[in-house]
Structure formats: structure tokens, C-alpha cells
XYZ file of C-alpha atoms in Angstrom:
576
model
C 79.151 166.660 -31.956
C 79.900 164.856 -28.706
C 81.038 161.300 -28.135
C 79.623 158.892 -25.566
C 81.061 155.525 -24.508
C 78.674 152.633 -24.957
C 76.448 152.176 -21.908
C 76.473 148.895 -20.079
C 73.718 146.586 -21.245
C 70.853 146.504 -18.771
C 67.851 144.506 -19.781
C 68.075 145.004 -23.554
C 69.678 143.221 -26.456
C 71.415 145.512 -28.978
C 70.639 142.950 -31.683
C 66.924 143.644 -31.315
C 65.803 145.635 -34.340
C 63.661 148.713 -34.208
C 60.061 148.272 -35.236
C 59.033 150.263 -38.319
C 56.996 153.395 -37.589
C 57.516 152.874 -33.868
C 56.950 156.063 -31.888
C 59.910 156.233 -29.575
C 58.455 157.457 -26.376
C 61.023 157.533 -23.633
C 61.377 154.480 -21.430
C 59.916 154.823 -17.953
C 60.350 152.851 -14.771
C 57.142 150.893 -14.215
C 57.772 150.867 -10.478
C 57.464 154.641 -10.317
C 54.060 156.120 -9.699
C 52.321 158.171 -12.345
C 52.601 161.789 -11.254
C 49.672 164.074 -11.973
C 50.383 167.781 -11.995
C 47.458 170.010 -11.060
C 47.335 173.777 -11.173
C 48.046 175.488 -7.889
C 46.042 178.586 -6.983
C 49.154 180.728 -6.461
C 51.634 178.874 -8.648
C 52.222 181.634 -11.223
C 51.493 185.319 -11.750
C 48.103 186.169 -13.228
C 49.503 187.140 -16.639
C 51.279 183.785 -16.978
C 48.105 181.962 -15.982
C 46.192 183.612 -18.808
C 48.836 183.024 -21.499
C 50.078 179.513 -20.643
C 48.158 176.289 -20.211
C 51.123 174.326 -18.864
C 54.620 175.255 -17.788
C 57.492 173.819 -15.802
C 61.241 173.408 -15.516
C 63.357 170.572 -16.896
C 66.347 169.587 -14.773
C 68.803 166.745 -14.274
C 71.392 165.908 -11.636
C 74.134 166.200 -14.249
C 73.217 169.579 -15.777
C 70.747 171.305 -13.486
C 68.317 173.382 -15.625
C 68.397 171.990 -19.177
C 67.985 174.020 -22.348
C 66.806 172.435 -25.587
C 64.684 169.608 -24.180
C 61.612 168.876 -26.285
C 58.502 168.427 -24.136
C 55.488 166.849 -25.848
C 51.905 166.739 -24.582
C 49.186 164.451 -25.934
C 45.613 164.416 -24.694
C 44.069 161.034 -23.957
C 42.230 159.769 -27.044
C 43.558 162.550 -29.289
C 45.444 162.335 -32.590
C 47.357 165.561 -31.829
C 50.705 165.924 -30.097
C 51.978 169.412 -29.239
C 55.653 170.037 -28.501
C 57.594 172.979 -27.079
C 61.279 173.367 -26.168
C 62.848 174.396 -22.860
C 64.762 177.693 -22.754
C 68.132 178.575 -21.219
C 66.662 178.381 -17.707
C 65.195 174.962 -18.466
C 61.662 176.362 -18.514
C 59.067 175.263 -21.055
C 55.671 176.815 -21.775
C 52.638 175.549 -23.667
C 50.497 178.443 -24.965
C 46.899 178.168 -23.808
C 45.637 178.161 -27.398
C 47.560 174.933 -28.060
C 46.149 172.739 -25.255
C 42.430 172.360 -24.701
C 41.254 171.240 -21.241
C 41.789 167.588 -20.401
C 44.229 164.950 -19.208
C 47.608 164.898 -20.992
C 50.551 162.524 -20.989
C 53.998 164.097 -21.290
C 57.176 162.836 -22.925
C 60.539 164.354 -23.752
C 63.308 164.198 -26.327
C 66.833 164.928 -25.135
C 69.494 162.573 -26.430
C 71.247 160.814 -23.566
C 68.359 161.385 -21.133
C 64.930 160.023 -20.274
C 62.131 160.968 -17.901
C 62.677 159.896 -14.317
C 59.204 158.388 -14.122
C 55.983 158.985 -15.954
C 54.497 162.451 -16.214
C 50.998 163.735 -16.870
C 49.149 167.020 -16.534
C 45.541 168.056 -15.953
C 44.750 171.153 -18.041
C 41.878 173.391 -16.926
C 40.324 176.368 -18.761
C 41.401 179.110 -16.338
C 44.562 178.217 -14.424
C 48.077 177.322 -15.494
C 49.190 173.784 -14.679
C 52.772 173.236 -13.510
C 54.882 170.146 -14.194
C 58.569 170.185 -13.285
C 60.324 167.337 -15.097
C 63.302 165.452 -13.692
C 65.515 163.639 -16.199
C 68.023 160.860 -15.684
C 70.759 159.437 -17.874
C 69.482 156.799 -20.275
C 70.773 153.240 -20.209
C 69.929 152.780 -23.901
C 71.595 155.584 -25.842
C 71.620 153.577 -29.083
C 67.825 153.534 -29.067
C 67.770 157.354 -29.216
C 70.246 158.034 -32.028
C 69.194 159.658 -35.277
C 70.446 158.357 -38.605
C 72.894 161.284 -38.735
C 74.319 160.308 -35.349
C 74.769 156.708 -36.484
C 76.604 157.870 -39.622
C 78.846 160.100 -37.506
C 79.481 157.267 -35.031
C 80.419 154.392 -37.327
C 84.029 154.156 -38.534
C 84.656 154.555 -42.246
C 85.616 156.930 -45.017
C 83.292 159.674 -46.228
C 82.699 157.636 -49.378
C 81.684 154.602 -47.333
C 79.444 156.672 -45.078
C 77.829 158.393 -48.060
C 76.684 154.969 -49.262
C 74.564 154.737 -46.089
C 72.358 157.543 -47.416
C 70.987 155.006 -49.908
C 69.535 152.961 -47.029
C 67.341 155.686 -45.569
C 64.563 155.770 -48.140
C 62.942 152.633 -46.746
C 64.122 152.174 -43.136
C 66.429 153.493 -40.424
C 70.134 152.784 -40.062
C 69.467 151.257 -36.667
C 68.142 148.182 -38.466
C 71.513 147.875 -40.209
C 73.817 148.382 -37.225
C 71.779 146.054 -34.983
C 71.870 143.246 -37.558
C 74.281 140.298 -37.431
C 74.782 139.612 -41.162
C 78.303 138.993 -42.415
C 79.455 140.222 -45.836
C 78.011 137.176 -47.605
C 74.677 137.651 -45.900
C 74.634 141.341 -46.762
C 75.307 140.567 -50.438
C 72.054 138.617 -50.527
C 70.246 141.411 -48.679
C 71.545 144.125 -51.023
C 70.608 142.148 -54.118
C 67.097 141.650 -52.756
C 66.778 145.299 -51.688
C 67.596 146.399 -55.231
C 64.389 144.733 -56.431
C 62.116 146.869 -54.236
C 60.383 150.050 -55.350
C 61.619 153.217 -53.686
C 58.336 153.749 -51.800
C 58.740 150.465 -49.923
C 58.769 150.339 -46.122
C 59.020 147.374 -43.737
C 55.235 147.636 -43.274
C 54.512 147.804 -47.000
C 57.226 146.402 -49.293
C 56.587 146.637 -53.047
C 58.569 145.010 -55.863
C 59.763 146.693 -59.038
C 58.795 145.001 -62.277
C 61.884 146.177 -64.164
C 65.165 148.008 -63.692
C 65.796 151.613 -64.655
C 67.455 152.028 -68.031
C 70.458 154.081 -66.883
C 71.662 152.497 -63.652
C 74.540 150.259 -62.590
C 74.571 146.751 -64.020
C 76.744 143.665 -64.274
C 80.190 143.611 -62.711
C 80.068 147.323 -61.841
C 77.015 146.710 -59.668
C 78.452 143.524 -58.180
C 81.633 145.314 -57.173
C 79.720 148.195 -55.571
C 77.521 145.748 -53.655
C 80.541 143.746 -52.452
C 82.218 146.889 -51.170
C 79.089 148.000 -49.358
C 78.448 144.518 -47.932
C 81.955 144.436 -46.469
C 81.485 147.895 -44.968
C 78.075 147.121 -43.448
C 79.319 143.884 -41.887
C 82.172 145.854 -40.279
C 79.850 148.269 -38.447
C 77.094 145.920 -37.265
C 76.992 143.135 -34.652
C 78.230 140.314 -36.885
C 81.450 139.793 -34.922
C 80.621 141.194 -31.494
C 77.719 141.466 -29.076
C 78.226 145.209 -28.804
C 79.580 147.989 -31.004
C 83.301 148.633 -30.894
C 83.019 152.367 -31.506
C 81.731 155.229 -29.330
C 78.261 156.582 -30.002
C 78.287 160.249 -30.983
C 75.389 162.627 -30.416
C 74.363 166.008 -31.770
C 73.901 169.001 -29.449
C 70.431 169.949 -28.253
C 68.712 173.074 -29.629
C 69.796 176.433 -28.236
C 68.672 180.037 -28.446
C 66.400 180.768 -31.390
C 65.953 177.056 -32.092
C 64.026 176.697 -28.807
C 61.445 179.330 -29.774
C 59.023 177.093 -31.619
C 55.778 175.140 -31.268
C 55.385 171.848 -33.143
C 52.026 170.150 -33.731
C 51.906 166.588 -35.039
C 48.715 165.151 -36.550
C 48.438 161.353 -36.622
C 46.991 159.896 -39.829
C 44.431 157.050 -39.833
C 46.745 154.152 -40.826
C 50.409 153.378 -40.152
C 50.922 152.537 -43.844
C 50.102 156.073 -45.035
C 53.279 157.755 -46.310
C 52.676 161.539 -46.519
C 55.567 162.272 -48.873
C 54.409 165.711 -50.050
C 52.345 168.062 -47.865
C 51.013 171.435 -49.042
C 48.489 173.914 -47.629
C 45.808 175.438 -49.867
C 44.266 178.915 -49.812
C 41.548 177.693 -47.424
C 44.088 176.517 -44.856
C 43.575 172.808 -45.579
C 46.666 170.584 -45.594
C 46.840 168.080 -48.466
C 49.167 165.109 -48.702
C 50.131 162.606 -51.359
C 50.456 158.995 -50.233
C 53.828 157.643 -51.344
C 52.893 153.983 -50.914
C 49.132 153.747 -51.462
C 46.719 154.918 -54.135
C 45.175 157.782 -52.144
C 45.577 161.461 -51.420
C 44.309 163.059 -48.234
C 43.087 166.331 -46.775
C 43.694 167.362 -43.172
C 41.669 170.085 -41.487
C 44.183 171.523 -38.985
C 41.404 173.033 -36.852
C 39.546 169.766 -36.270
C 42.311 167.224 -37.134
C 39.784 165.487 -39.386
C 41.321 163.562 -42.292
C 39.466 162.886 -45.560
C 40.945 160.438 -48.064
C 40.333 160.320 -51.812
C 41.101 157.138 -53.787
C 43.288 157.676 -56.851
C 42.539 155.468 -59.885
C 44.800 152.418 -60.129
C 45.713 152.230 -63.808
C 48.215 149.343 -63.886
C 47.186 146.614 -61.474
C 50.146 144.621 -60.244
C 52.516 147.588 -60.479
C 53.636 149.430 -57.316
C 51.122 151.945 -55.979
C 51.642 155.430 -54.600
C 52.575 158.882 -55.850
C 55.448 161.276 -55.322
C 54.967 164.953 -56.184
C 51.901 166.946 -55.144
C 51.953 170.469 -56.580
C 49.269 173.122 -57.141
C 48.605 175.129 -60.277
C 47.562 178.781 -60.202
C 43.872 177.834 -59.975
C 44.495 175.687 -56.894
C 44.060 172.287 -58.543
C 46.511 169.613 -57.409
C 48.807 167.761 -59.822
C 50.377 164.393 -59.093
C 52.980 162.120 -60.632
C 51.546 158.599 -60.364
C 54.969 156.919 -60.488
C 54.770 153.276 -61.615
C 51.164 153.752 -62.714
C 52.616 155.639 -65.702
C 50.465 158.758 -65.641
C 49.910 162.348 -64.562
C 46.792 163.260 -62.563
C 44.979 166.517 -61.848
C 42.640 166.769 -58.852
C 40.021 169.518 -58.849
C 39.484 170.522 -55.209
C 36.045 171.968 -55.974
C 34.541 168.997 -57.816
C 36.765 166.427 -56.044
C 37.321 164.690 -59.391
C 40.481 163.392 -61.048
C 41.582 163.889 -64.642
C 44.221 161.431 -65.860
C 46.770 161.540 -68.698
C 48.499 158.174 -69.217
C 51.657 157.748 -71.246
C 51.031 156.074 -74.623
C 51.848 152.343 -74.845
C 55.188 152.893 -76.574
C 56.351 154.927 -73.545
C 54.411 153.138 -70.808
C 56.873 150.342 -70.074
C 57.492 148.113 -67.061
C 60.134 150.549 -65.773
C 58.107 153.726 -66.374
C 58.156 155.968 -63.305
C 56.442 159.377 -63.544
C 57.385 161.068 -60.272
C 57.189 164.829 -60.801
C 55.068 167.467 -62.480
C 55.593 171.222 -62.869
C 52.142 172.816 -63.240
C 52.736 176.398 -62.125
C 53.345 177.923 -65.581
C 51.587 175.616 -68.052
C 49.227 178.488 -68.979
C 52.122 180.064 -70.933
C 51.837 177.522 -73.759
C 49.316 174.926 -72.590
C 52.008 172.347 -71.862
C 52.940 170.524 -68.661
C 56.421 169.240 -67.867
C 56.964 165.897 -66.171
C 59.759 163.314 -66.048
C 60.312 159.574 -66.354
C 62.757 158.139 -63.865
C 62.674 154.762 -65.588
C 64.532 156.038 -68.653
C 66.092 159.284 -67.288
C 63.893 161.373 -69.566
C 61.743 164.499 -69.476
C 58.241 164.485 -70.983
C 56.123 167.444 -72.047
C 52.363 166.973 -72.152
C 50.166 169.026 -74.480
C 47.073 169.362 -72.310
C 44.757 170.069 -75.243
C 45.749 167.109 -77.413
C 46.968 164.745 -74.686
C 50.163 164.053 -76.651
C 53.553 163.609 -74.986
C 56.946 164.772 -76.266
C 60.094 163.117 -74.938
C 63.515 164.650 -74.261
C 66.405 162.321 -73.374
C 69.438 164.359 -72.262
C 71.530 161.245 -71.578
C 70.394 158.973 -74.393
C 73.127 156.533 -75.350
C 75.098 157.077 -72.151
C 76.598 154.048 -70.424
C 76.800 155.872 -67.085
C 74.208 156.057 -64.307
C 71.772 158.969 -64.647
C 68.653 159.884 -62.705
C 66.462 162.882 -63.562
C 64.760 163.627 -60.261
C 62.791 166.892 -60.349
C 61.409 169.158 -63.080
C 60.768 172.840 -62.312
C 59.561 175.388 -64.872
C 60.484 179.063 -64.957
C 58.073 181.921 -65.702
C 58.325 181.261 -69.477
C 57.727 177.524 -68.983
C 61.284 176.577 -69.853
C 62.046 173.593 -67.664
C 64.986 172.939 -65.371
C 65.726 169.445 -64.094
C 67.909 168.017 -61.330
C 70.254 165.124 -62.101
C 70.357 163.205 -58.845
C 72.903 160.549 -59.805
C 75.597 163.161 -60.455
C 75.764 166.958 -60.140
C 73.879 168.573 -62.995
C 71.131 171.122 -63.348
C 69.677 170.824 -66.835
C 67.635 173.267 -68.911
C 65.292 172.524 -71.817
C 64.236 175.527 -73.869
C 60.458 175.516 -74.303
C 60.625 176.838 -77.884
C 63.707 175.229 -79.405
C 64.039 172.101 -77.269
C 67.749 172.822 -76.812
C 69.259 171.115 -73.750
C 72.027 172.646 -71.616
C 73.693 171.006 -68.599
C 75.163 173.087 -65.760
C 77.425 171.263 -63.253
C 77.063 172.365 -59.640
C 80.173 173.792 -57.930
C 80.220 170.769 -55.607
C 80.996 167.523 -57.480
C 78.626 164.569 -56.984
C 76.266 166.872 -55.079
C 73.085 164.924 -56.005
C 70.631 167.781 -56.709
C 67.241 166.529 -55.575
C 64.123 168.734 -55.269
C 63.456 172.441 -55.234
C 61.414 175.430 -56.382
C 61.577 178.436 -58.709
C 61.163 181.814 -57.021
C 59.543 184.936 -58.500
C 62.915 186.079 -59.887
C 63.388 182.825 -61.812
C 66.027 181.626 -59.389
C 66.080 177.874 -58.890
C 66.497 176.795 -55.259
C 67.325 173.134 -54.689
C 68.798 170.678 -52.201
C 72.104 168.891 -52.718
C 71.522 165.580 -50.966
C 75.040 164.146 -51.041
C 76.663 167.577 -51.053
C 75.082 168.437 -47.666
C 74.151 171.842 -49.061
C 71.309 173.860 -50.418
C 71.920 175.875 -53.550
C 70.479 178.616 -55.717
C 70.952 178.805 -59.476
C 70.232 182.223 -60.955
C 68.804 181.151 -64.312
C 69.263 184.607 -65.842
C 72.857 185.145 -64.757
C 73.634 181.391 -64.992
C 75.395 181.523 -61.636
C 75.308 179.172 -58.621
C 75.470 179.945 -54.919
C 75.725 177.220 -52.266
C 75.297 177.131 -48.482
C 76.739 174.248 -46.441
C 74.360 172.763 -43.869
C 75.610 173.408 -40.316
C 75.406 169.741 -39.290
C 77.297 166.977 -41.064
C 75.180 164.332 -42.796
C 72.053 166.493 -42.896
C 71.396 165.345 -46.489
C 68.732 167.954 -47.366
C 65.954 166.747 -49.666
C 64.058 169.883 -50.769
C 64.053 173.688 -50.417
C 61.231 176.210 -49.936
C 61.800 179.977 -49.850
C 59.408 182.060 -47.748
C 58.014 185.587 -48.188
C 60.912 187.014 -46.160
C 63.533 185.481 -48.435
C 64.575 182.809 -45.941
C 65.194 179.291 -47.235
C 63.841 176.209 -45.452
C 64.875 172.603 -45.847
C 64.564 169.346 -43.944
C 66.908 166.483 -43.207
C 65.970 162.876 -43.947
C 68.797 161.970 -41.590
C 68.943 164.197 -38.489
C 65.223 164.868 -37.716
C 65.933 168.590 -38.041
C 64.306 171.452 -39.932
C 66.858 173.953 -41.235
C 66.156 177.664 -41.718
C 68.659 179.840 -43.592
C 68.953 183.591 -43.935
C 70.824 183.746 -47.282
C 71.873 187.359 -46.677
C 73.786 186.591 -43.486
C 74.425 182.868 -43.912
C 72.888 182.308 -40.460
C 71.234 178.921 -39.912
C 68.658 177.841 -37.323
C 68.040 174.115 -36.751
C 64.761 172.991 -35.175
C 64.740 169.447 -33.783
C 61.516 167.475 -34.279
C 59.933 165.431 -31.456
C 60.615 161.995 -32.952
C 62.242 160.170 -35.832
C 60.978 161.842 -39.013
C 61.789 160.768 -42.563
C 61.471 164.235 -44.120
C 60.859 164.683 -47.847
C 58.993 167.589 -49.494
C 58.957 170.812 -47.432
C 56.323 173.545 -47.590
C 56.051 177.049 -46.128
C 52.676 178.724 -45.565
C 53.260 182.437 -46.162
C 49.749 183.467 -45.099
C 50.766 183.494 -41.415
C 53.104 185.792 -39.485
C 55.587 184.375 -38.693
C 55.432 181.861 -41.533
C 54.403 178.270 -40.792
C 56.411 175.258 -41.933
C 54.735 171.962 -42.914
C 56.173 168.532 -43.653
C 55.067 164.905 -43.709
C 56.608 162.199 -41.557
C 56.988 159.824 -44.466
C 57.630 156.745 -42.302
C 55.674 157.925 -39.269
C 52.175 158.333 -40.781
C 51.776 161.878 -39.502
C 51.792 165.506 -40.641
C 53.902 168.069 -38.821
C 53.272 171.794 -38.444
C 56.184 173.844 -37.132
C 55.448 177.381 -35.942
C 58.521 179.509 -35.212
C 57.852 182.215 -32.649
C 59.980 184.773 -34.501
């Protein structure tokens, strides 16, 4: 982590808020000519010309050759952006298979720097184009910071900074620190924010119809909101025209983290929120729309997107879905959230089958987020949960009847059952996001056991069960990923290498490596559990990462994730 003094203001107002879903392409000087880079006949050796479509060196006056600069290329009129990373010599290379012939615009990501003028490249079928990129120091460092860098920069205790993680589900922290609200103004904002559904964004806000049963209320809530309002008004621009603290930045990628190709597929509308992305056996990428009543299919070869409308069962309630998980036959299962139901989508017939909660359970605060369909064939029953009442439901697929398990019934404390994940015998494990518990419900007896994680207040969020019945999950507030061996009843935790990574989910690949993504730092994290070695891949732009998925059919494996606030799907291909 490095610290930078605030740059002098030149032509921008730090009070100006960021626009939601804005793609932050680096600022360029309009007075500079657009530079077109054409292939030279003797620019590179013949073997390089056959393997690379575009190459070049990234340099700056301050550093000379620059490692870890993300270089992105987008063809005119295309919905695809391809990104590579410069190596230790500052050289970047686009494989020929990744760029078809045509005219491309280029942009970079390197915190503290921007392109010294616009850059473009003309890609031809045979030769290798060359584009050497000169960078200059940015005059607007604040515009480039990730949420993690803002959290690291602002003054405050760890407890105060942890409260900022609650802001990231709907918008960036930049909106907060650029605001000018005092504590009184923030109290009104926080009270209003509490009425929005968790899939809200600035482009598509949605109101809750009722509060969750087991969450803060009364004076306890008022006190928490007052404390947060005072903290937020101390780190924004309410008393000054500029920030009174240095801006801190994270280091650029190095070594193994530069050996990667990232492809980003734009989706048809900016309001699409691809919360969960998975890849089926045919290589198609499917996404659930967190804010709208649709799911979608992306063909990675053609970039064509097909959308399927999901039935709206409770008009007037918030729309959207959270989990998207396959069963062993390849059908897709969804939790329809405030619509109060579970859905199954048959990929072959392209038809939905719906199971709604009965009226006595289908209340204003009902929120069915997750399903666990992988092992329902064991007993014909599907596990799901209800965030509105901190409960777990079990659906008998033959009869359509629901059973309800309430581990925290009667509690006066805040509880939030986030994910449900079944083992090979269809016993279910759940994550308790408000605190630090992993829970187990025995499929035969219904007995409930709670296991506290080694890290207090770790906020277990989402995860997966591996073939050995080991539960892998992310600890959002604990800044860790963890594994719970369900047979030995033993935990193991790994601390993320970067502070305030706040991992959301975990996927384990065929090689035993664990992958997670940060909602906060725009980084994909790869862990070798045997050695404890981490690799962090930086993504090309601000990415609100949620569910993570690894496609094990490729070698090396391929990582997929949705940009939940950026209306795009991201494919990350490590080169080793």
C-alpha cells in the first residue's frame, strides 16, 4: 500500500459524484492527435508476428518500462473488450486468437497514471501491429481509486471502516466521500437507504415492502445510524473543498498476476445486474439478473445474448433473483427473492417450473435468495432459505410442500441466513452472515448444530461443497476464505493478502486451488491451499464482484464472474 498526497485541482470538482455504471476510461488530452499504430514489415521476428496480433511497451518518465499495466483493446462497434497486462520489461502482447482484424481503441489501467494521448491500433490478419504506450501522471487520482483504496485512505477505526462495507452493495464509496452531507443530512440518507431492497442501484432503485424479522430496530438502530452518520460526515467534503487525508493506492500486478487474458462481454442494457454467472456443459454462459425479472445466456464465441423472461409472481414487489445453480441434469435453479418462490429452468425446453411459498409463509418480507439443487436426488427434497425471517426451507419436489427450520427463532439479536449448501447426503449447511456461524441441519432428524468460525464476526457469505464434503466459503468481514471439513468438524482459514478485500464467494477448481473475488478491490484472488500462496489478478475497470465460477473443462481453468454494477460478464484466462 502506498500513499499519495492529494493532487492539485485542475479542471475538476471533487464534489462531482461518479455516474453509476460509468466505464472509467482514462482521461485524454483532446488537443493531442489520435495516434494510429500500423504493423511494420520488419517490426518483429516472424514467430512473434504469427503468435501476436498486437504488442508494445508501456513506459513513463517516472518509471521507465512499467510492469502490471492493464492494456485493453476494443474494436469499433464491438461489445467485447480484451485486456492483457504488461510484464517486467513493460511489454504487453495480445494473442492473435483474441483480436480479429479491424480498428481498435486502446485504454489502460494503472493507478496514478493515464495515457499521454489517445491510442488506437489497426489489426491485420497476417502481421503484428505495434503500439508503444507513453503514460503520464494523472491529475485526478481520486477518480481512479477502488473502494478498497478509499477504505484504506480514510481515517477511522477498523470498526468504523468495516461499516463502509455495507455501502457497497448498491453504489461505490466515491459517491460517499465526494458528498457534502453533514451528520444530520446523513441520518436522513441512512434512514432512506434502509428502505431499499438489496438489489437496488442508482439506475434502478427498488423499495422493500417490509423489514426483515431479525434485524436492528428502535434505539439500537438509531444509535448505529448516528455513529455511522458522524463517521461519514468526517470523511467527506462537508467541511472542506478537498480531502484532508492522503490517498493510498494498491500496488500494480507483478509476476504471475500479469500472465492473464481478460475478456469482457457487454450486456444489452445498463440495468442488467449479472449477479451469478455459470457456464454449462455446452460452453454457454448463463447469468441471473439481480434487479430485473430475466435470466440470460451468452454465447462466448459470438457474444450473442439471449434473454428469457422470468414470471413475475408478486407485482409491486422488488424484481430480480440472486442464486443461479445447476442440478446434475443441467437444469438451472433460481431463488426469486421478493417474489417468494423457487424456479427451475429447463435448458432444453426453455421452460420454467415454479414453486411458490404457501400464503402463511409468503409474507411482505419474504426473500428466497438461495437454492441448493446438487443433491436433491438423494431424498427428492430441495433446500432453500428465507432471508426475511432468517429461516431455512425444505421443499418436497413431489408434493410441493415446504418445511421450515428456524435456528434463531425467538432471538432478539440480528441474524441473517445467507447461503444454503447441501452435502452428498443432502444434509444442509448454512452461512450466518450477520455473525460468524456455520449451521448444519440433519436431513433425517432435523437437528440443528451451530459452529462458530475461528474469526469472530467473520460474516460467512457464499460458498460451495467439494467432492470430499468440505464446505468452502468466504468470510466477508473477516477478509478471509475458509474451509470447514464437515466430517472432521474442523475449520481452516486463509487471510486475503490485501486488506479490505471482503471476499464474497469461493470456487475450488480441479487442481484444488480456491478462487474468490473482491467486491471492494476489483481483484480476483487465487489461492493454493497447500502452500498458502496467493495470486491477485486486477480487472480492467470497477467491478462489483459477487458469485464466482470456475470452468474446469479448459486447461488452464477459466474463471467467470459478472460485473454486477457494470452490466457485463468477465472471462479471466490465466496463462498458467
